[in-house]
Coordinates of C-alpha atoms in Angstrom, one line a residue:
M261 CA 133.4 -100.4 139.6
N262 CA 133.6 -98.0 142.3
M263 CA 134.6 -99.7 145.3
N264 CA 131.5 -98.1 147.5
E265 CA 129.1 -100.0 145.0
L266 CA 130.6 -103.6 146.0
P267 CA 128.8 -105.8 148.4
T268 CA 130.0 -104.9 151.8
T269 CA 130.2 -107.0 154.9
E270 CA 130.9 -105.2 158.4
C271 CA 132.6 -107.0 161.3
D272 CA 134.7 -106.1 164.2
V273 CA 137.8 -107.7 163.3
L274 CA 138.9 -109.1 160.0
V275 CA 141.5 -112.0 160.0
I276 CA 143.4 -112.7 156.7
G277 CA 144.7 -116.4 156.6
A278 CA 143.5 -119.3 158.8
G279 CA 146.4 -120.9 159.9
A280 CA 147.2 -121.2 164.1
G281 CA 147.9 -117.3 164.0
G282 CA 145.1 -116.2 162.4
L283 CA 142.4 -118.6 164.4
S284 CA 143.9 -118.3 167.5
T285 CA 143.4 -114.1 167.2
A286 CA 139.7 -114.7 166.0
I287 CA 139.2 -117.1 168.7
T288 CA 140.1 -114.6 171.4
A289 CA 138.6 -112.0 169.9
R290 CA 135.3 -113.8 169.5
K291 CA 135.5 -115.1 173.0
N292 CA 135.9 -111.5 174.1
G293 CA 132.7 -110.3 172.4
L294 CA 133.8 -109.2 169.4
D295 CA 132.3 -109.9 165.8
V296 CA 135.0 -111.6 163.7
V297 CA 135.3 -112.6 159.7
V298 CA 138.0 -114.9 158.6
V299 CA 139.2 -115.3 154.9
E300 CA 141.4 -117.7 153.5
K301 CA 143.0 -117.6 150.1
E302 CA 143.1 -121.2 149.7
P303 CA 140.3 -124.1 149.6
V304 CA 141.4 -125.4 152.8
F305 CA 142.0 -124.0 156.4
G306 CA 144.9 -124.8 158.6
G307 CA 147.7 -123.1 157.1
T308 CA 151.5 -124.2 157.7
T309 CA 150.1 -125.5 161.0
A310 CA 148.2 -128.4 159.6
F311 CA 151.6 -129.4 157.8
S312 CA 153.7 -128.9 161.0
G313 CA 154.4 -131.4 164.0
G314 CA 151.9 -129.4 166.5
V315 CA 154.5 -128.8 169.2
L316 CA 154.6 -125.4 170.7
W317 CA 157.1 -124.2 173.0
I318 CA 155.6 -122.7 176.1
P319 CA 157.9 -122.5 179.1
L320 CA 156.3 -122.6 182.5
S321 CA 153.0 -123.9 181.5
S322 CA 150.9 -125.8 183.9
H323 CA 151.3 -129.1 181.8
A324 CA 155.1 -128.8 183.1
K325 CA 153.9 -127.9 186.4
K326 CA 152.0 -131.0 186.8
A327 CA 154.4 -133.0 185.5
G328 CA 156.8 -132.0 188.0
Y329 CA 159.5 -130.5 185.5
A330 CA 161.7 -127.8 187.0
D331 CA 162.1 -124.3 185.5
T332 CA 162.1 -120.8 186.2
R333 CA 161.4 -117.6 184.6
E334 CA 164.9 -116.2 185.3
A335 CA 166.1 -119.4 183.5
V336 CA 164.1 -118.8 180.5
I337 CA 165.0 -115.5 180.0
R338 CA 168.9 -116.4 180.4
F339 CA 168.1 -118.9 177.6
M340 CA 166.4 -116.3 175.4
K341 CA 169.0 -114.2 175.6
A342 CA 171.7 -116.5 175.0
E343 CA 169.8 -118.0 171.6
T344 CA 168.6 -114.3 170.1
G345 CA 172.0 -112.5 171.0
R346 CA 171.7 -109.3 169.7
W347 CA 168.2 -109.7 168.6
Y348 CA 166.9 -110.2 172.0
D349 CA 163.5 -108.3 172.4
A350 CA 162.9 -107.5 176.2
P351 CA 159.1 -106.4 175.9
S352 CA 158.1 -109.4 173.6
V353 CA 159.9 -112.0 175.7
E354 CA 158.5 -110.7 178.7
A355 CA 155.1 -110.6 177.3
F356 CA 155.8 -114.2 175.7
I357 CA 156.8 -115.7 179.0
E358 CA 153.8 -114.3 181.2
K359 CA 151.1 -114.8 178.2
G360 CA 152.2 -118.1 177.1
P361 CA 151.0 -120.4 180.1
E362 CA 148.0 -117.9 180.1
M363 CA 147.2 -118.7 176.7
V364 CA 147.3 -122.6 177.0
D365 CA 144.9 -122.4 180.2
F366 CA 142.6 -120.3 178.1
F367 CA 142.4 -122.3 175.0
E368 CA 142.2 -125.6 177.1
R369 CA 139.3 -124.0 179.4
E370 CA 137.4 -122.0 176.8
T371 CA 137.8 -124.3 173.3
E372 CA 138.3 -127.7 171.7
V373 CA 142.0 -127.0 171.8
H374 CA 143.8 -129.7 174.2
F375 CA 147.4 -130.3 174.7
I376 CA 149.4 -133.3 176.1
T377 CA 153.2 -133.1 177.5
T378 CA 156.0 -134.2 175.5
L379 CA 159.7 -135.5 176.4
Y380 CA 161.3 -133.1 173.7
P381 CA 164.7 -131.3 175.4
D382 CA 165.4 -128.0 174.0
Y383 CA 167.5 -128.2 170.9
H384 CA 170.3 -126.6 172.9
P385 CA 169.8 -127.8 176.2
D386 CA 173.7 -126.9 177.1
A387 CA 173.2 -123.3 176.7
D388 CA 172.6 -121.0 179.6
G389 CA 169.0 -121.6 180.8
G390 CA 168.2 -124.8 178.6
V391 CA 166.6 -127.6 179.8
D392 CA 166.4 -131.4 178.8
I393 CA 162.8 -131.6 179.4
G394 CA 159.3 -129.5 179.9
R395 CA 159.1 -126.5 177.7
S396 CA 157.3 -128.2 174.8
I397 CA 153.9 -129.5 174.6
L398 CA 152.1 -131.1 171.9
A399 CA 148.7 -130.9 170.3
A400 CA 146.4 -133.8 171.5
P401 CA 145.1 -136.2 168.7
Y402 CA 141.6 -135.3 167.3
D403 CA 139.1 -137.5 165.4
I404 CA 138.3 -134.6 162.5
R405 CA 134.4 -136.3 162.4
G406 CA 133.9 -133.4 165.2
L407 CA 134.3 -131.0 162.2
G408 CA 131.0 -132.8 160.5
P409 CA 130.8 -131.6 156.7
E410 CA 133.7 -128.9 157.5
M411 CA 136.0 -132.1 157.7
A412 CA 136.4 -131.5 153.8
R413 CA 138.0 -127.9 154.0
L414 CA 141.0 -129.2 156.8
R415 CA 144.0 -129.1 154.9
P416 CA 145.4 -132.7 155.0
P417 CA 148.9 -133.4 156.2
L418 CA 151.8 -133.3 153.9
A419 CA 151.4 -136.4 151.9
T420 CA 155.2 -137.1 151.6
I421 CA 155.5 -137.7 155.4
T422 CA 152.4 -139.9 155.7
F423 CA 152.1 -143.9 155.1
I424 CA 149.3 -144.0 152.5
G425 CA 148.0 -141.2 154.3
M426 CA 148.3 -142.1 158.1
M427 CA 150.1 -139.9 160.3
F428 CA 152.8 -140.2 162.9
N429 CA 153.7 -138.5 165.9
S430 CA 157.2 -137.4 165.6
A431 CA 158.3 -138.7 168.8
N432 CA 159.8 -142.2 169.3
A433 CA 157.1 -143.5 171.2
D434 CA 154.9 -143.9 167.9
L435 CA 157.2 -144.6 165.6
K436 CA 159.4 -146.9 167.2
H437 CA 156.8 -149.8 166.9
F438 CA 157.1 -149.0 162.8
F439 CA 161.0 -149.5 163.0
R440 CA 160.5 -152.4 165.0
F441 CA 157.4 -154.1 163.7
T442 CA 159.3 -157.3 161.9
K443 CA 161.2 -157.7 165.2
S444 CA 158.8 -157.4 168.1
F445 CA 155.3 -159.2 168.3
T446 CA 154.2 -156.1 170.6
S447 CA 155.0 -153.5 167.8
F448 CA 153.8 -156.0 164.8
S449 CA 150.2 -155.7 166.5
Y450 CA 150.5 -152.3 167.0
V451 CA 151.4 -151.5 163.4
V452 CA 148.6 -154.0 162.2
K453 CA 145.9 -152.6 164.3
R454 CA 146.6 -148.9 163.2
L455 CA 146.9 -150.2 159.7
L456 CA 143.7 -152.0 159.8
N457 CA 142.0 -149.1 161.1
H458 CA 143.6 -146.8 158.7
V459 CA 142.1 -148.6 155.7
K460 CA 138.8 -148.9 157.4
E461 CA 138.7 -145.0 157.7
L462 CA 139.9 -144.5 153.9
A463 CA 136.8 -146.5 153.0
L464 CA 134.6 -144.4 154.8
Y465 CA 135.8 -141.3 154.9
R466 CA 138.5 -141.2 151.8
R467 CA 141.0 -139.9 154.6
G468 CA 142.2 -140.5 157.9
I469 CA 140.0 -139.2 160.5
N470 CA 142.4 -139.9 163.8
V471 CA 144.7 -136.9 163.3
T472 CA 147.7 -136.1 165.2
S473 CA 150.5 -133.6 165.3
G474 CA 149.9 -130.1 163.8
N475 CA 146.6 -131.5 161.6
A476 CA 145.1 -132.2 164.8
L477 CA 145.8 -128.6 166.0
A478 CA 144.7 -127.1 163.0
A479 CA 141.6 -129.1 163.2
R480 CA 140.7 -128.1 166.7
L481 CA 141.4 -124.4 166.2
A482 CA 138.9 -124.7 163.3
K483 CA 136.3 -126.5 165.5
S484 CA 136.5 -124.1 167.9
A485 CA 136.0 -121.1 165.5
L486 CA 132.9 -122.7 163.9
D487 CA 131.7 -123.5 167.1
L488 CA 131.9 -119.9 167.7
K489 CA 129.9 -119.0 164.6
I490 CA 133.2 -117.3 163.1
P491 CA 132.8 -117.7 159.5
I492 CA 135.6 -119.0 157.6
H493 CA 135.3 -117.8 153.9
T494 CA 137.9 -120.5 152.0
S495 CA 139.0 -119.5 148.3
T496 CA 138.4 -116.2 149.1
P497 CA 142.0 -114.1 148.9
A498 CA 142.6 -110.8 150.1
Q499 CA 143.3 -108.2 146.9
E500 CA 144.2 -104.8 148.9
L501 CA 143.5 -103.2 152.2
I502 CA 141.2 -100.3 152.6
T503 CA 142.2 -97.3 154.2
D504 CA 140.3 -94.0 155.3
N505 CA 142.4 -91.0 156.5
G506 CA 145.6 -93.5 157.3
R507 CA 143.6 -96.2 159.3
V508 CA 143.0 -99.3 157.6
V509 CA 139.4 -99.8 157.9
G510 CA 138.8 -103.2 155.9
A511 CA 140.0 -105.4 152.7
L512 CA 138.6 -106.1 149.3
V513 CA 138.5 -109.7 148.9
K514 CA 137.7 -111.9 146.0
G515 CA 135.4 -114.9 146.8
P516 CA 133.5 -117.6 144.6
E517 CA 130.6 -114.9 144.2
G518 CA 133.2 -112.0 143.0
L519 CA 134.5 -108.9 144.8
Q520 CA 133.4 -107.5 147.9
R521 CA 134.2 -105.1 150.7
I522 CA 134.8 -106.1 154.4
I523 CA 134.8 -103.6 156.6
A524 CA 136.3 -104.0 160.4
R525 CA 135.6 -101.8 162.8
K526 CA 138.6 -102.8 165.3
G527 CA 141.2 -103.8 162.9
V528 CA 142.3 -106.0 160.1
V529 CA 144.7 -108.9 161.0
L530 CA 147.4 -109.9 158.5
A531 CA 148.1 -113.8 159.0
G532 CA 149.2 -114.9 155.5
G533 CA 151.8 -117.6 156.7
G534 CA 154.8 -115.5 155.8
F535 CA 156.9 -115.1 152.4
S536 CA 158.4 -119.0 151.8
H537 CA 157.0 -119.1 148.2
D538 CA 157.6 -115.5 147.4
R539 CA 160.1 -116.3 144.6
Q540 CA 161.4 -112.5 144.9
R541 CA 161.6 -112.0 148.2
I542 CA 163.4 -115.3 148.9
A543 CA 165.7 -114.5 146.4
Q544 CA 166.6 -111.3 148.1
A545 CA 166.4 -113.0 151.9
Y546 CA 168.1 -116.3 151.3
P547 CA 171.7 -116.4 151.2
H548 CA 171.8 -119.7 148.9
V549 CA 169.0 -118.4 146.5
R550 CA 171.0 -115.2 146.2
A551 CA 173.9 -117.2 145.3
G552 CA 171.7 -119.2 143.0
G553 CA 171.1 -122.3 144.7
E554 CA 168.0 -124.4 144.9
H555 CA 165.0 -124.0 147.6
F556 CA 162.5 -126.6 148.0
S557 CA 160.0 -125.8 150.6
P558 CA 157.6 -127.9 152.0
V559 CA 155.3 -125.1 153.3
P560 CA 151.7 -124.7 151.8
R561 CA 152.2 -123.2 148.0
G562 CA 149.7 -120.3 149.2
N563 CA 152.5 -118.6 151.4
T564 CA 153.4 -116.2 148.9
G565 CA 153.9 -113.0 150.8
D566 CA 150.5 -111.6 150.4
G567 CA 150.6 -110.1 154.1
A568 CA 153.9 -108.8 153.7
R569 CA 152.9 -107.1 150.2
M570 CA 149.6 -105.5 151.7
A571 CA 151.3 -103.9 154.6
E572 CA 154.0 -102.5 152.7
K573 CA 151.4 -100.7 150.3
V574 CA 150.1 -98.7 153.3
G575 CA 153.5 -97.8 155.0
G576 CA 154.4 -101.0 156.9
R577 CA 157.9 -102.5 156.9
V578 CA 159.1 -105.8 156.1
E579 CA 163.2 -105.8 156.9
I580 CA 165.5 -108.8 156.3
R581 CA 167.5 -108.7 159.2
F582 CA 168.1 -111.8 160.8
S583 CA 171.4 -114.3 159.6
S584 CA 168.6 -117.1 159.4
P585 CA 165.4 -115.3 158.0
A586 CA 163.7 -118.8 158.0
A587 CA 163.3 -121.9 159.7
W588 CA 165.6 -124.0 157.7
M589 CA 164.6 -127.8 157.2
P590 CA 166.7 -130.0 154.8
T591 CA 164.1 -131.5 152.4
S592 CA 164.7 -133.9 149.4
K593 CA 162.5 -133.8 146.5
V594 CA 160.4 -136.9 145.8
P595 CA 159.8 -137.8 142.1
L596 CA 155.6 -137.8 142.0
G597 CA 155.7 -138.6 138.1
N598 CA 154.9 -135.8 135.2
G599 CA 157.8 -133.7 136.6
E600 CA 156.4 -133.0 139.4
Y601 CA 158.3 -133.5 143.0
G602 CA 156.8 -133.4 146.5
A603 CA 159.2 -132.1 149.5
F604 CA 160.3 -134.5 152.1
P605 CA 161.3 -133.0 155.3
H606 CA 164.5 -134.7 157.1
L607 CA 163.0 -134.4 160.6
L608 CA 164.3 -138.1 161.9
D609 CA 166.4 -139.7 159.9
R610 CA 169.4 -137.8 160.3
Y611 CA 169.4 -138.4 163.9
K612 CA 169.8 -142.4 163.3
P613 CA 173.0 -144.3 163.8
G614 CA 174.9 -145.1 160.2
I615 CA 173.5 -142.3 158.4
I616 CA 176.1 -139.3 157.7
G617 CA 175.6 -136.0 155.6
V618 CA 178.5 -135.2 153.5
L619 CA 179.0 -132.4 150.9
S620 CA 179.8 -132.7 147.1
N621 CA 183.4 -133.2 148.2
G622 CA 182.7 -136.4 150.4
K623 CA 183.4 -134.7 153.4
R624 CA 181.3 -134.3 156.5
F625 CA 180.5 -130.7 157.8
T626 CA 178.3 -130.7 160.7
N627 CA 176.4 -133.1 163.5
E628 CA 173.7 -134.5 161.6
S629 CA 171.9 -135.1 164.9
N630 CA 171.4 -131.5 165.4
S631 CA 168.2 -129.8 164.8
Y632 CA 167.0 -129.3 161.4
H633 CA 167.5 -125.7 161.5
D634 CA 171.2 -126.1 162.8
V635 CA 171.8 -128.7 160.0
G636 CA 170.7 -126.4 157.4
A637 CA 172.0 -123.3 158.7
A638 CA 175.5 -125.6 158.3
M639 CA 174.3 -126.5 155.0
V640 CA 174.1 -122.9 154.0
A641 CA 177.4 -122.0 155.6
A642 CA 179.3 -124.9 153.9
G643 CA 177.7 -124.5 150.5
Q644 CA 180.0 -123.3 147.9
G645 CA 177.9 -120.7 145.9
A646 CA 174.8 -122.5 144.2
D647 CA 175.4 -125.6 146.0
A648 CA 174.0 -125.4 149.3
G649 CA 173.0 -128.8 149.4
M650 CA 174.1 -132.3 150.9
W651 CA 174.2 -136.0 150.6
L652 CA 173.0 -138.4 153.2
V653 CA 174.6 -141.8 152.8
C654 CA 174.5 -145.1 154.5
D655 CA 174.7 -148.9 153.9
Q656 CA 172.0 -151.6 153.2
A657 CA 171.6 -152.8 156.8
T658 CA 170.8 -148.9 158.1
I659 CA 168.5 -148.2 155.2
G660 CA 166.6 -151.3 155.9
K661 CA 166.2 -150.7 159.4
Y662 CA 165.4 -147.1 159.4
G663 CA 164.7 -146.0 155.9
L664 CA 166.2 -142.8 154.4
G665 CA 164.0 -139.8 153.6
Y666 CA 161.0 -141.0 151.6
A667 CA 162.5 -144.6 151.7
K668 CA 161.0 -146.6 154.0
P669 CA 162.4 -149.2 156.0
A670 CA 162.5 -153.2 155.4
P671 CA 160.1 -154.8 153.8
M672 CA 159.4 -151.9 151.7
P673 CA 161.1 -152.1 148.4
L674 CA 163.9 -149.5 147.4
G675 CA 163.9 -150.5 144.0
P676 CA 161.2 -148.0 142.8
L677 CA 162.8 -145.2 144.3
V678 CA 166.6 -146.2 143.0
R679 CA 164.9 -146.2 139.2
N680 CA 163.1 -142.9 139.8
G681 CA 166.6 -141.1 140.6
Y682 CA 165.3 -140.3 144.4
L683 CA 168.0 -142.9 145.8
V684 CA 171.3 -143.4 144.2
K685 CA 172.7 -146.7 144.9
G686 CA 176.5 -148.4 144.6
A687 CA 178.0 -151.9 145.3
T688 CA 181.1 -149.8 146.5
L689 CA 181.3 -146.4 147.9
R690 CA 183.4 -145.4 145.1
E691 CA 180.6 -146.6 142.7
L692 CA 178.2 -144.7 144.5
A693 CA 180.2 -141.8 144.6
Q694 CA 180.7 -141.8 141.1
K695 CA 177.1 -142.0 140.4
A696 CA 176.0 -139.3 142.9
G697 CA 178.7 -136.8 141.8
I698 CA 180.5 -137.0 145.1
D699 CA 184.1 -136.8 144.9
P700 CA 184.8 -140.6 145.5
A701 CA 188.3 -140.4 147.3
G702 CA 186.7 -137.7 149.7
L703 CA 183.8 -140.1 150.6
E704 CA 186.1 -142.8 151.3
Q705 CA 188.2 -140.9 153.2
T706 CA 185.2 -139.7 155.4
V707 CA 183.9 -142.9 156.1
R708 CA 187.2 -144.7 156.8
E709 CA 187.9 -141.7 159.3
Y710 CA 184.4 -141.3 160.6
N711 CA 184.2 -145.4 161.4
E712 CA 187.5 -145.5 163.5
G713 CA 185.3 -143.6 166.0
A714 CA 182.1 -145.0 165.3
V715 CA 183.0 -148.9 165.9
H716 CA 183.5 -147.5 169.5
G717 CA 180.3 -145.1 169.6
E718 CA 182.5 -142.0 169.0
D719 CA 182.0 -139.3 166.4
R720 CA 185.5 -137.8 166.8
Q721 CA 184.9 -134.9 164.4
F722 CA 181.6 -133.6 165.4
G723 CA 180.2 -134.9 168.6
R724 CA 177.0 -136.7 167.9
G725 CA 174.9 -138.0 170.5
T726 CA 176.7 -135.5 173.4
T727 CA 173.2 -133.8 174.1
S728 CA 169.8 -135.0 174.9
F729 CA 168.5 -133.4 172.1
N730 CA 170.9 -135.3 169.7
R731 CA 169.8 -138.6 171.9
Y732 CA 165.9 -137.9 171.7
L733 CA 165.1 -138.9 168.1
A734 CA 167.8 -141.4 167.9
D735 CA 167.8 -145.2 168.5
P736 CA 167.9 -146.0 172.2
D737 CA 168.6 -149.6 171.5
N738 CA 172.0 -148.6 169.7
K739 CA 174.4 -149.0 172.3
P740 CA 176.8 -147.0 173.5
N741 CA 175.6 -144.0 171.4
P742 CA 172.3 -143.9 170.3
C743 CA 173.3 -141.6 167.1
V744 CA 176.5 -143.3 166.0
A745 CA 177.5 -146.7 163.9
P746 CA 179.7 -147.4 161.6
V747 CA 179.0 -147.1 157.8
G748 CA 179.1 -150.9 157.4
Q749 CA 179.1 -153.1 154.4
G750 CA 177.6 -152.3 150.9
P751 CA 175.3 -151.9 148.8
Y752 CA 175.3 -148.4 149.6
Y753 CA 172.6 -145.5 149.6
A754 CA 172.9 -142.0 149.0
L755 CA 169.9 -139.2 148.7
R756 CA 170.4 -135.5 147.7
V757 CA 168.8 -133.1 150.2
V758 CA 168.7 -129.5 149.4
M759 CA 167.2 -126.3 151.5
G760 CA 163.8 -125.8 152.5
D761 CA 162.3 -124.0 155.4
L762 CA 159.2 -124.6 157.7
G763 CA 158.5 -120.6 157.7
T764 CA 159.7 -117.4 157.7
F765 CA 161.5 -115.6 160.9
D766 CA 161.8 -112.5 159.2
G767 CA 158.7 -110.3 158.5
I768 CA 156.4 -107.5 159.4
G769 CA 157.5 -105.2 162.0
T770 CA 155.1 -104.9 164.9
D771 CA 154.8 -103.8 168.5
V772 CA 154.2 -106.0 171.4
V773 CA 150.2 -106.3 170.9
G774 CA 150.9 -107.0 167.1
R775 CA 150.2 -103.4 165.7
V776 CA 151.9 -103.0 162.5
L777 CA 154.6 -100.5 162.6
D778 CA 155.6 -97.7 160.0
A779 CA 159.1 -96.5 159.1
Q780 CA 159.1 -94.2 161.9
R781 CA 158.2 -97.0 164.3
Q782 CA 154.8 -96.0 164.9
P783 CA 151.4 -98.1 164.6
I784 CA 149.5 -98.1 161.7
E785 CA 145.9 -97.6 163.0
G786 CA 143.5 -100.7 162.4
L787 CA 146.6 -103.0 160.8
Y788 CA 147.9 -106.0 163.0
A789 CA 150.0 -109.0 162.1
V790 CA 150.3 -112.5 163.6
G791 CA 151.9 -115.7 163.0
N792 CA 154.8 -115.9 160.2
D793 CA 153.8 -112.9 158.7
R794 CA 155.0 -111.1 162.0
A795 CA 158.8 -111.0 162.4
S796 CA 159.7 -114.0 164.9
V797 CA 160.6 -113.0 168.7
M798 CA 163.3 -115.8 168.6
G799 CA 165.6 -113.7 166.3
G800 CA 166.1 -116.1 163.3
N801 CA 167.1 -118.5 165.8
Y802 CA 165.5 -122.2 166.6
P803 CA 166.2 -122.9 169.9
G804 CA 163.4 -125.8 170.7
A805 CA 160.6 -127.6 169.5
G806 CA 157.4 -125.5 168.7
I807 CA 159.3 -122.2 168.9
T808 CA 157.1 -121.1 165.9
L809 CA 153.8 -122.4 167.1
G810 CA 154.4 -121.4 170.6
P811 CA 154.9 -117.5 170.0
I812 CA 152.4 -117.8 167.1
M813 CA 149.7 -118.9 169.3
T814 CA 150.8 -116.6 172.2
F815 CA 150.8 -113.4 170.4
G816 CA 147.4 -114.2 168.4
Y817 CA 145.9 -114.5 172.0
I818 CA 147.8 -111.2 172.8
T819 CA 146.5 -109.4 169.6
G820 CA 142.8 -111.1 170.2
R821 CA 143.0 -109.5 173.7
H822 CA 144.3 -106.1 172.7
L823 CA 141.6 -106.0 169.9
A824 CA 138.9 -106.4 172.6
G825 CA 140.7 -103.7 174.9
L826 CA 142.1 -106.1 177.2
E827 CA 145.7 -105.4 176.9
P828 CA 146.4 -101.7 177.6
S829 CA 149.6 -102.3 179.6
L830 CA 151.0 -103.9 176.1
S831 CA 149.9 -101.6 173.9
S832 CA 152.3 -98.6 174.6
T833 CA 155.5 -100.6 174.2
T834 CA 157.0 -101.1 170.9
T835 CA 159.0 -104.3 169.9
S836 CA 162.8 -103.2 170.3
N837 CA 163.9 -105.4 167.6
T838 CA 161.8 -103.9 164.7
T839 CA 164.3 -101.4 164.0
A840 CA 167.6 -103.0 163.0
R841 CA 171.2 -101.1 162.7
Q842 CA 171.1 -100.0 159.4
A843 CA 174.2 -101.9 158.3
D844 CA 172.4 -105.1 159.1
V845 CA 169.3 -104.3 157.0
I846 CA 168.5 -105.3 153.6
P847 CA 165.4 -103.0 152.6
A848 CA 162.6 -104.8 151.5

């Protein structure tokens, strides 16, 4: 069929992808007078955001100032320089610092998006310019009945980190009650009330309606877009970009009613969520996959690198440059039956006292209470060839108190998870090691040496509990060190953890306002990239809670304003890190 004969829709801006990057761009552009259309390949909107913790790293926000947290622009710049190293991108960092707080105020003033403060430290608070509190904010909880009938199109939260579909905030303020509900009447009452309310919601709506974290952010962004009459066409993947004399003028999309053209007068925005499930590209980009190792990502299956491929077809560049091309997340594989597995991201258990991580040789290799990205990077560095995984090991008392991965604390039963192979159980450390394929002598020696310091609250090998971030998600009631306790009496449990990711860091090269750049670092007219499709300003590092969503929404805001003609001062400056030294680049 002649493309010109297809049904055609015209708009000012076409956004391809309905996660935080795409929707923040769409909302900003619409609020500034542009006609916007959003298409999404999946049957639901929300993208990776809906699975996430919903935290944004926004230094110097109005929330931090109201709370009285001390911080300075100079400290943020020093921290970013320390964290990004040779990938420090001054124009983009300066735009992020300037526009991040402005973005937060805009969304809170003009839309349904609202935030609350958190107590998160930077992940590396002892680095130059790091802080113990004040740079991370969290999406406020939301009653998704506000979406009306569109509630059915909101991506549900990641099932493996819910309890019968009930969501939890990642901070201890919420979860501590679930850890203590058999020991405290206050916590027991809190848990019972939440469970009863959730069961009522399931009976009435077949899903939880009071959502938190990233699900709340996704819902709030979608509500804001729909209130602005921005159509969000789900189950409508983009097939290819349409060009005219070198300018991108639209895209061919395939919706429930077939192929159609969408012509965009101002520009097309790629917001497809990155390439976490593009097997070909991650085999090139991820060192453990190149070596034949396993990778099991919890991000949505639709994040298959569509934006990157479309950009490359019209001259854009996707360079694999960063030492960590993605936000690493240690992940375990939860058996779902019929040979299917769900991904469980290990966000909380590694911080708890009495849980250690070992390699197949039985040796510890890192501070388990560091951030998921840092532990993941250590897994990759310590892995031998295809073995880039680890085992989490603990005793009966510890798993009963805190759980382990998908295994919940007592009184939830562990037997089914042992029988289906998720957990390995042994009466002794030697038996546990033999069943799990861990070197028995190595594990016994590791536990013996670890316990020598742990009885005094010390991790003499890796220093667990020495930073405010280590302690933040640990157990404050465990004295003297909330992260450290001995591995005690058996029986013992082990859980296999492999590498996953929370989204890609490498991506499409852009200038500050998001215009896609060609091989000569010149903007491709009419084409933009946001979200995880765009190369990260963090240079392959993960220095704080929300360093994906904070820049994603900030640069989505900047791109939306640029499309509306409101960021001319930024448009002439190109991102300094979009072209790496040739020796550091694996051509895409």
